[in-house]
Coordinates of C-alpha atoms and ligand atoms in Angstrom, one line a residue:
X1 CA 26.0 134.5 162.4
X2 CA 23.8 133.8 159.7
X3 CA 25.2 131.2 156.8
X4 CA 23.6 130.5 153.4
X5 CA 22.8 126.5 154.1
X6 CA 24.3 125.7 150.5
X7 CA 28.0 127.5 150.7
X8 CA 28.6 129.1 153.9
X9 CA 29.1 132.9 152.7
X10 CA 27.9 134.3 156.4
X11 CA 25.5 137.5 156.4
X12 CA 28.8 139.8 157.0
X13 CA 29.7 138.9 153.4
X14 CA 29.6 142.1 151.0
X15 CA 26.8 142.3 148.7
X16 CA 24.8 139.2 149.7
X17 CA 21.0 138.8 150.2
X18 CA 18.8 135.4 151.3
X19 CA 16.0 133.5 149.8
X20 CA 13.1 132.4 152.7
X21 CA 15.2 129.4 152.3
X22 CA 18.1 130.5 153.4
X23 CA 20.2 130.5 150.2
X24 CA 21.9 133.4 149.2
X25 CA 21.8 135.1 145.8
X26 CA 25.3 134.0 144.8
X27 CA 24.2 130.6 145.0
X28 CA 21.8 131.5 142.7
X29 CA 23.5 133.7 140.5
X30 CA 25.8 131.1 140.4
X31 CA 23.0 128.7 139.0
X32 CA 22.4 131.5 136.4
X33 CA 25.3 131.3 134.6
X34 CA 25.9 127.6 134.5
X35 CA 22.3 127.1 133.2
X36 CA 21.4 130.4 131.0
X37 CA 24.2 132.3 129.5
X38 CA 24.7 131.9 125.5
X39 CA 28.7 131.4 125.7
X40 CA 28.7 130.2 121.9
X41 CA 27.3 133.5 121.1
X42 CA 29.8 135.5 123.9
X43 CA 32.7 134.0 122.1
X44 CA 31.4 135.2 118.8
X45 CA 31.2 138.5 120.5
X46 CA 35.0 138.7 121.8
X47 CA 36.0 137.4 118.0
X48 CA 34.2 140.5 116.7
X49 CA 35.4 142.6 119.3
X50 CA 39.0 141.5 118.9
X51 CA 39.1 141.8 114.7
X52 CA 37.7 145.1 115.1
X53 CA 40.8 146.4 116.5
X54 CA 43.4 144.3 115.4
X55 CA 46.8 145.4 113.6
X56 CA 45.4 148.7 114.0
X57 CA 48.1 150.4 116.4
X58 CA 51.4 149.8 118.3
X59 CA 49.9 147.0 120.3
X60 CA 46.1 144.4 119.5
X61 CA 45.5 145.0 122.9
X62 CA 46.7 146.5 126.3
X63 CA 46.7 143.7 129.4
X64 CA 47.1 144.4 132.9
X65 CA 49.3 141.5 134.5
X66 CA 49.8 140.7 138.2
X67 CA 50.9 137.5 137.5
X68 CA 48.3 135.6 139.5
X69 CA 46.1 133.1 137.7
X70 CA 43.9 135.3 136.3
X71 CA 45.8 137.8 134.8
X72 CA 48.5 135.1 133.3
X73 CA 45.3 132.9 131.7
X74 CA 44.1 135.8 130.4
X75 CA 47.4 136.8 128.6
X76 CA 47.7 133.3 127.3
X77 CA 44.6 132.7 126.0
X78 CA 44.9 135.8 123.8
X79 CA 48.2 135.0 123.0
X80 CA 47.4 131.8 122.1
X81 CA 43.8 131.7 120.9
X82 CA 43.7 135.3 119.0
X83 CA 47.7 135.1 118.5
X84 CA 47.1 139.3 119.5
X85 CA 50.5 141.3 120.1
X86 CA 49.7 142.7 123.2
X87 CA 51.6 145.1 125.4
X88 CA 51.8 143.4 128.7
X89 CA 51.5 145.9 131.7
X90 CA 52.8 145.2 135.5
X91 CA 51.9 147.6 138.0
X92 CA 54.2 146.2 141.1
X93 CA 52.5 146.8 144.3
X94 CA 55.8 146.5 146.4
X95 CA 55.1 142.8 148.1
X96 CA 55.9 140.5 144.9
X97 CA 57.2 137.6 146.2
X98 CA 59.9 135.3 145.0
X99 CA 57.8 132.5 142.8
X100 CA 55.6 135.1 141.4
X101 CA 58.5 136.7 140.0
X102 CA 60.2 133.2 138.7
X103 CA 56.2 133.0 137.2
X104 CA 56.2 136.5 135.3
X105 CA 59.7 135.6 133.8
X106 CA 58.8 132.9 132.6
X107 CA 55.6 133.5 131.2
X108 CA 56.9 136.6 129.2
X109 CA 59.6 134.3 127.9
X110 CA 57.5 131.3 126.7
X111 CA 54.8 133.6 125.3
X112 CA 57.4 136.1 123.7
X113 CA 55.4 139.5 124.8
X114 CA 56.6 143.5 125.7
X115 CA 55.7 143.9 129.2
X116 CA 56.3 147.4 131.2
X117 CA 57.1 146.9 134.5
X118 CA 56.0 150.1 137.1
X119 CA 56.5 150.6 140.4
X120 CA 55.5 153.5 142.7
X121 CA 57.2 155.5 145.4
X122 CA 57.5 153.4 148.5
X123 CA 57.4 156.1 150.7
X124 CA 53.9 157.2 149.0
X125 CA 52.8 153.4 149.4
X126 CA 53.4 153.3 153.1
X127 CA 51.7 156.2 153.5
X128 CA 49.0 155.1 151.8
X129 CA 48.3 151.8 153.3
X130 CA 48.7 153.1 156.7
X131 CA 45.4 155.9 155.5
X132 CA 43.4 153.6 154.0
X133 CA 44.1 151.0 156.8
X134 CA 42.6 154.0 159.6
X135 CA 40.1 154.9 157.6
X136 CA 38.6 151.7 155.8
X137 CA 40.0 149.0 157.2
X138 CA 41.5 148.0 154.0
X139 CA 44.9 148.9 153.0
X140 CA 45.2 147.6 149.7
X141 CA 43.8 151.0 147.9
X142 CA 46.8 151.6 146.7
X143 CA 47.3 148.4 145.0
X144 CA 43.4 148.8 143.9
X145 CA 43.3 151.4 142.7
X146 CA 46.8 151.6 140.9
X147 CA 46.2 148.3 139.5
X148 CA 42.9 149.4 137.6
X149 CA 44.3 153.1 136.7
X150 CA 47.9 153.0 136.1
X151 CA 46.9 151.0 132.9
X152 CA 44.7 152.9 131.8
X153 CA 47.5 156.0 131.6
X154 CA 49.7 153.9 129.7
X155 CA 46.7 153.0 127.0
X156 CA 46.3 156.4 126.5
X157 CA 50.1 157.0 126.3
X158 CA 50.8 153.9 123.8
X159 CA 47.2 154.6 122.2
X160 CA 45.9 151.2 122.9
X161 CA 42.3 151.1 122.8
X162 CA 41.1 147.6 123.6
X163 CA 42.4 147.0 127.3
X164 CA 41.6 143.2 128.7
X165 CA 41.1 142.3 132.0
X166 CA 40.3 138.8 133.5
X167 CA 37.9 137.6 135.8
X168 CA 34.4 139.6 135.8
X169 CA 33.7 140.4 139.5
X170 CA 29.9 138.9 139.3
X171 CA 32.2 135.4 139.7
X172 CA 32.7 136.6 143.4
X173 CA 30.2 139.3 144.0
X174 CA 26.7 140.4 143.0
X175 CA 27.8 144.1 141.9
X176 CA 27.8 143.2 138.3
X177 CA 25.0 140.3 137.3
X178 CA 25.1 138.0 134.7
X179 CA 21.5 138.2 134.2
X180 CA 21.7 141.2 132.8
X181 CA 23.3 139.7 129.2
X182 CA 25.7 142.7 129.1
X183 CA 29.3 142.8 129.2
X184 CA 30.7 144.6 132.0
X185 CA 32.7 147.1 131.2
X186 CA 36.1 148.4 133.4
X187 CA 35.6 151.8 133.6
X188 CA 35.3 155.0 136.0
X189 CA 32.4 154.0 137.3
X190 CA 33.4 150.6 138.0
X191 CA 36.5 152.0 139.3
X192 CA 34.3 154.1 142.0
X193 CA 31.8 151.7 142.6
X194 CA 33.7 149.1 144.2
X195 CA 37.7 149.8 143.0
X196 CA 38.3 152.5 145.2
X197 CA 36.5 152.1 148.5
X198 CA 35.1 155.6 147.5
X199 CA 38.0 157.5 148.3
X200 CA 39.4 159.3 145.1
X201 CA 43.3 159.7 145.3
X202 CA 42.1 163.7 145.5
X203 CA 40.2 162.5 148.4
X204 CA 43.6 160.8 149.8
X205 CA 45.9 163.7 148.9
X206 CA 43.6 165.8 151.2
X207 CA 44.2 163.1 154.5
X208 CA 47.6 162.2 154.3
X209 CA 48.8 166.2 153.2
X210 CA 49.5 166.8 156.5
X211 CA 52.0 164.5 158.0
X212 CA 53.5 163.6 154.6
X213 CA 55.3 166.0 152.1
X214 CA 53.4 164.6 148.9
X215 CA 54.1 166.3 145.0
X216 CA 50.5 166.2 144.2
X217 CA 52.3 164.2 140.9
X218 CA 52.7 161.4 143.8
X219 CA 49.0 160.0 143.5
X220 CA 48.6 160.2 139.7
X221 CA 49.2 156.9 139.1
X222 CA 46.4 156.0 141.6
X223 CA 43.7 158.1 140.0
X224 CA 41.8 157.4 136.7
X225 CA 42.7 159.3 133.7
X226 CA 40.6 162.4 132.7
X227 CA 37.3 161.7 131.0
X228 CA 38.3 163.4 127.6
X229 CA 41.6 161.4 127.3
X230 CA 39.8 158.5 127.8
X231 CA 37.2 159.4 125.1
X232 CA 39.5 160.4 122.6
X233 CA 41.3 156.9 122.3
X234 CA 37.6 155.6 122.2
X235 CA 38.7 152.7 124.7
X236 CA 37.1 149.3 125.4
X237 CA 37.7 147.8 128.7
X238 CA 36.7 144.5 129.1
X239 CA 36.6 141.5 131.0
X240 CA 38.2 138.1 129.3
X241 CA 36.2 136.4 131.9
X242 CA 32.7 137.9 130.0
X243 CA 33.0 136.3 127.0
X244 CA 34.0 132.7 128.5
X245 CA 33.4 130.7 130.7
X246 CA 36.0 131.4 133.9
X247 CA 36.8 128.4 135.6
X248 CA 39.8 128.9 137.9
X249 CA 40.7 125.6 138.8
X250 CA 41.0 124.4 134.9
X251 CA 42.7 127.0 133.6
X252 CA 45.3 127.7 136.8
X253 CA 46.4 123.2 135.4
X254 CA 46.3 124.6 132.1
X255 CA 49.0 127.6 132.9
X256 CA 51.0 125.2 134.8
X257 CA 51.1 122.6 132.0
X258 CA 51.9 125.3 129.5
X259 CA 54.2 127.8 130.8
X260 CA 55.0 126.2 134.1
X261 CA 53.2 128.4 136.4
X262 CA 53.4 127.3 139.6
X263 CA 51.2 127.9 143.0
X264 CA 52.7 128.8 146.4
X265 CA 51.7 128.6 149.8
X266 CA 49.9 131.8 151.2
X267 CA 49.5 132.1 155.1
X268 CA 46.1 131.0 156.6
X269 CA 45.2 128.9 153.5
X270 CA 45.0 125.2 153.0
X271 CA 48.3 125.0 151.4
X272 CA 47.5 121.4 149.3
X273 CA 43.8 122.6 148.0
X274 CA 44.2 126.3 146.8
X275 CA 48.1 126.5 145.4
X276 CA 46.8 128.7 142.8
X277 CA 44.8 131.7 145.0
X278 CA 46.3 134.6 145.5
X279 CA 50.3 133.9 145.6
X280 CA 51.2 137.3 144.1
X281 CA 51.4 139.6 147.7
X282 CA 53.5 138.7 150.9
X283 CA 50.5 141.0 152.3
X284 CA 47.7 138.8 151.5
X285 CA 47.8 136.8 154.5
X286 CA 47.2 140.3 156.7
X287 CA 44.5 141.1 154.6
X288 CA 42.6 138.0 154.8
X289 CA 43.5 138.3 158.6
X290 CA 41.7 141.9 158.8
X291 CA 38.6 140.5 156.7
X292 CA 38.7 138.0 159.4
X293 CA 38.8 140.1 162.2
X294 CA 35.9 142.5 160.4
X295 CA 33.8 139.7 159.4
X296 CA 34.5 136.5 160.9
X297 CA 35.5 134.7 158.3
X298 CA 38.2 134.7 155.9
X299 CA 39.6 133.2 152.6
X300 CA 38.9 129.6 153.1
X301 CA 35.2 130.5 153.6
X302 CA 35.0 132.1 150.4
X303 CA 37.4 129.8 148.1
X304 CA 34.9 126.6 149.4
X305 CA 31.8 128.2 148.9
X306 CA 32.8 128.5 145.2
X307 CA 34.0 124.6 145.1
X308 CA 30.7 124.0 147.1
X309 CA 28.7 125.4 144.4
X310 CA 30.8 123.6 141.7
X311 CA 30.0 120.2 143.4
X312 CA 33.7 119.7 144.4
X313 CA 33.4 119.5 147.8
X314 CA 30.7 118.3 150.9
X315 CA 29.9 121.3 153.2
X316 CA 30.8 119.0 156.1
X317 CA 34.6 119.0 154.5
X318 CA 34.6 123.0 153.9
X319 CA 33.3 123.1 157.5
X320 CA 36.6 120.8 158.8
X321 CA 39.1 122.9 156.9
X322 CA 37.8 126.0 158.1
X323 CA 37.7 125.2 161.4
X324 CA 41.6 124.1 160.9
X325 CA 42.6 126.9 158.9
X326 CA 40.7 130.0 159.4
X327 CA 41.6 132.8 161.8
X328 CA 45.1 132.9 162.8
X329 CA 47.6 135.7 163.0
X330 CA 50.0 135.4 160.0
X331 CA 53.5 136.3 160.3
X332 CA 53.4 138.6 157.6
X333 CA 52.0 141.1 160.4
X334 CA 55.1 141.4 162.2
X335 CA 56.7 143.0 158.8
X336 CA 52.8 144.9 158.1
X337 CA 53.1 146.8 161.4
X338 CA 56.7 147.5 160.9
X339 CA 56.6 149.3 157.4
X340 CA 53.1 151.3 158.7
X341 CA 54.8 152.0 162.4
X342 CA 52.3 150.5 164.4
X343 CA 51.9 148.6 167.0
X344 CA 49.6 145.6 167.2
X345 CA 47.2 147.0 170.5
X346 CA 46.7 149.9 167.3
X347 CA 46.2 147.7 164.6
X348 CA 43.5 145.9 166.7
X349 CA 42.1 149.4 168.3
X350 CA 42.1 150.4 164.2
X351 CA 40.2 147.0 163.6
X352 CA 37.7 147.5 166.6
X353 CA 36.3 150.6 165.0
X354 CA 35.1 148.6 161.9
X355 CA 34.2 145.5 162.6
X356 CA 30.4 144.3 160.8
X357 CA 27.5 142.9 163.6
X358 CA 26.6 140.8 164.4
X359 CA 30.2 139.8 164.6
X360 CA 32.7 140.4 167.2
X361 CA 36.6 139.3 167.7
X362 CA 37.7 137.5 169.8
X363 CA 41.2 139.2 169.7
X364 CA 42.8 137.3 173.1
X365 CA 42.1 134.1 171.8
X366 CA 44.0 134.1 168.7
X367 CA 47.3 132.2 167.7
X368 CA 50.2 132.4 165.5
X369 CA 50.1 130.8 161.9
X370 CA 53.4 129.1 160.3
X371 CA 55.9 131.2 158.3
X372 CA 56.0 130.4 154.8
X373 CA 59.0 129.3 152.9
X374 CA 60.1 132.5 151.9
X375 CA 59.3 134.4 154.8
X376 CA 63.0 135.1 155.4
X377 CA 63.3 136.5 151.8
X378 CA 60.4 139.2 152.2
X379 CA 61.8 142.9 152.1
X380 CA 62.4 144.0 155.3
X381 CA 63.4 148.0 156.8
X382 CA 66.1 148.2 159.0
X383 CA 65.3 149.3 162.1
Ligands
LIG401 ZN1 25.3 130.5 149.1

């Protein structure tokens, strides 16, 4: 496959595009951002944005918390910077594992906030995962796409107009550039750009209708709100991650220092170099696994492309830990074929069907990862 000779993103990589020299336009948005972008005048822009609707309602602000780095900075820094009243909002996917919920407790604590917790029929989530999984490859919609709309519903509900989110997505992608000096804004269309793989939950009540007895009220908290709802509360959706400058590694020690977040392992990742990535599913590991299977390569390609282009790392070293790391079976399958009812020849006849040339799995060859520490503690059914 073809790799940009700067990070290593291959050509199977969503959204990316090479120069004649053979680096790709992350790289160079990347390059953008550090060198171009007013932040002085972004953070006069988020002090506006955040006067203009404070002590106006119930709540300063709406956020969306998974408890991952992101979501917890973000709380803290408007906590702690604005000191906002915000109405903290937990959409639980179904996989939370153990540290992540030790995290959320004890951020809420330290930083003294109202959270609501919600989460969805399991049955409904199965069922979901196990649709998406046939038809995209991708099972996560349900987390997607409830993560991004259920809060919505509830800021229409509590009338909370200013709704903040964390990272942008132009730090990992090129859907959204920041060239273009605007603020990108989480809405509808973001939603069905790149939320929800372009299948609307109507879309999903259609496919799974007939071998599950779904209440159409099953998928509302998967869909967005109706337009006029939205309107009426006049809402502003926004990244945190617009208005400064995200840097994951900084502010993952500075939540740890603060409120004593702490990292986990997650399968197929270094465990020493990337505590902070993506602890808050047991699923993860089978999702990077699938990405790997669809695209040869996986999370440890992308996390040291990023550290590449932040000078914290030689390519030769991201090369070594890939090698070591990348591409095995994580144990978390065993428990991912069980709640879908699959077997693993169908998982990988599934994964044939949507694998991106010029790549192609070796599926034979591949070994076991390690459990994690808490595999044993992961929900399990009963047979
Ligand atoms: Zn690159």
């Amino acid at each position: 496959m073809k790799k940009c000779i700067k990070c290593g993103l291959p050509e199977t990589y969503e959204t990316i595009e090479f120069d004649d020299s053979g680096v790709c336009n992350i790289c160079q948005q990347h390059h953008f951002k550090t060198e171009s972008i007013d932040w002085v005048k972004r953070k006069t822009m988020l002090n506006d944005l955040v006067e203009e609707y404070r002590g106006k309602h119930d709540y300063d602000c709406l956020v969306p918390f998974s408890g991952g780095k992101d979501s917890t900075y973000t709380l803290y820094y408007l906590v702690k910077e604005f000191k906002l009243k915000p109405l903290v909002v937990q959409f639980n996917h179904g996989f939370m594992r153990p540290n992540l919920l030790k995290n959320n407790e004890r951020t809420f604590k330290k930083l003294g906030v109202d959270v609501i917790s919600f989460t969805p029929n399991w049955k409904v989530v199965k069922c979901l995962m196990r649709e998406a999984l046939i038809r995209k490859g991708d099972f996560c919609w349900h987390c997607h796409t409830g993560i991004f709309a259920y809060p919505m519903h509830l800021a229409i509900k509590f009338n909370i107009p200013l709704v903040f989110w964390g990272e942008p997505s132009s730090e990992y992608t090129a859907y959204y550039d920041y060239r273009d000096d605007e603020i990108e804004v989480v809405d509808e269309s973001r939603f069905n750009r790149f939320v929800n793989l372009g299948i609307t939950a109507d879309d999903m009540r259609g496919m799974i209708d007939k071998d599950f007895d779904l209440d159409p009220r099953d998928l509302i908290p998967y869909s967005y709100p109706p337009l006029r709802d939205l309107k009426k509360l006049r809402y502003r959706s926004v990244c945190l991650g617009s208005f400064i400058p995200w840097d994951v590694k900084s502010q993952s020690q500075l939540i740890m220092d603060e409120l004593g977040w702490k990292g986990d392992e997650v399968e197929g990742m270094p465990p020493d170099l990337y505590p902070y990535e993506k602890i808050e599913c047991a699923m993860q590991g089978v999702r990077d696994y699938l990405k790997f299977l669809k695209r040869g390569y996986s999370r440890v390609t992308q996390m040291t492309a990023i550290d590449i282009r932040n000078g914290r790392i030689k390519k030769s070293e991201a090369d070594e830990l890939i090698r070591e790391w990348e591409g095995k079976k994580p144990r978390s399958l065993e428990l991912f074929l069980e709640f879908l009812d699959i077997s693993e020849s169908e998982f990988n006849d599934i994964v044939k069907r949507l694998v991106i040339p010029p790549y192609e799995p070796k599926f034979q060859t591949i070994q076991w990862g390690k459990k994690t520490s808490d595999f044993d503690l992961w929900y399990r059914e009963d047979k």
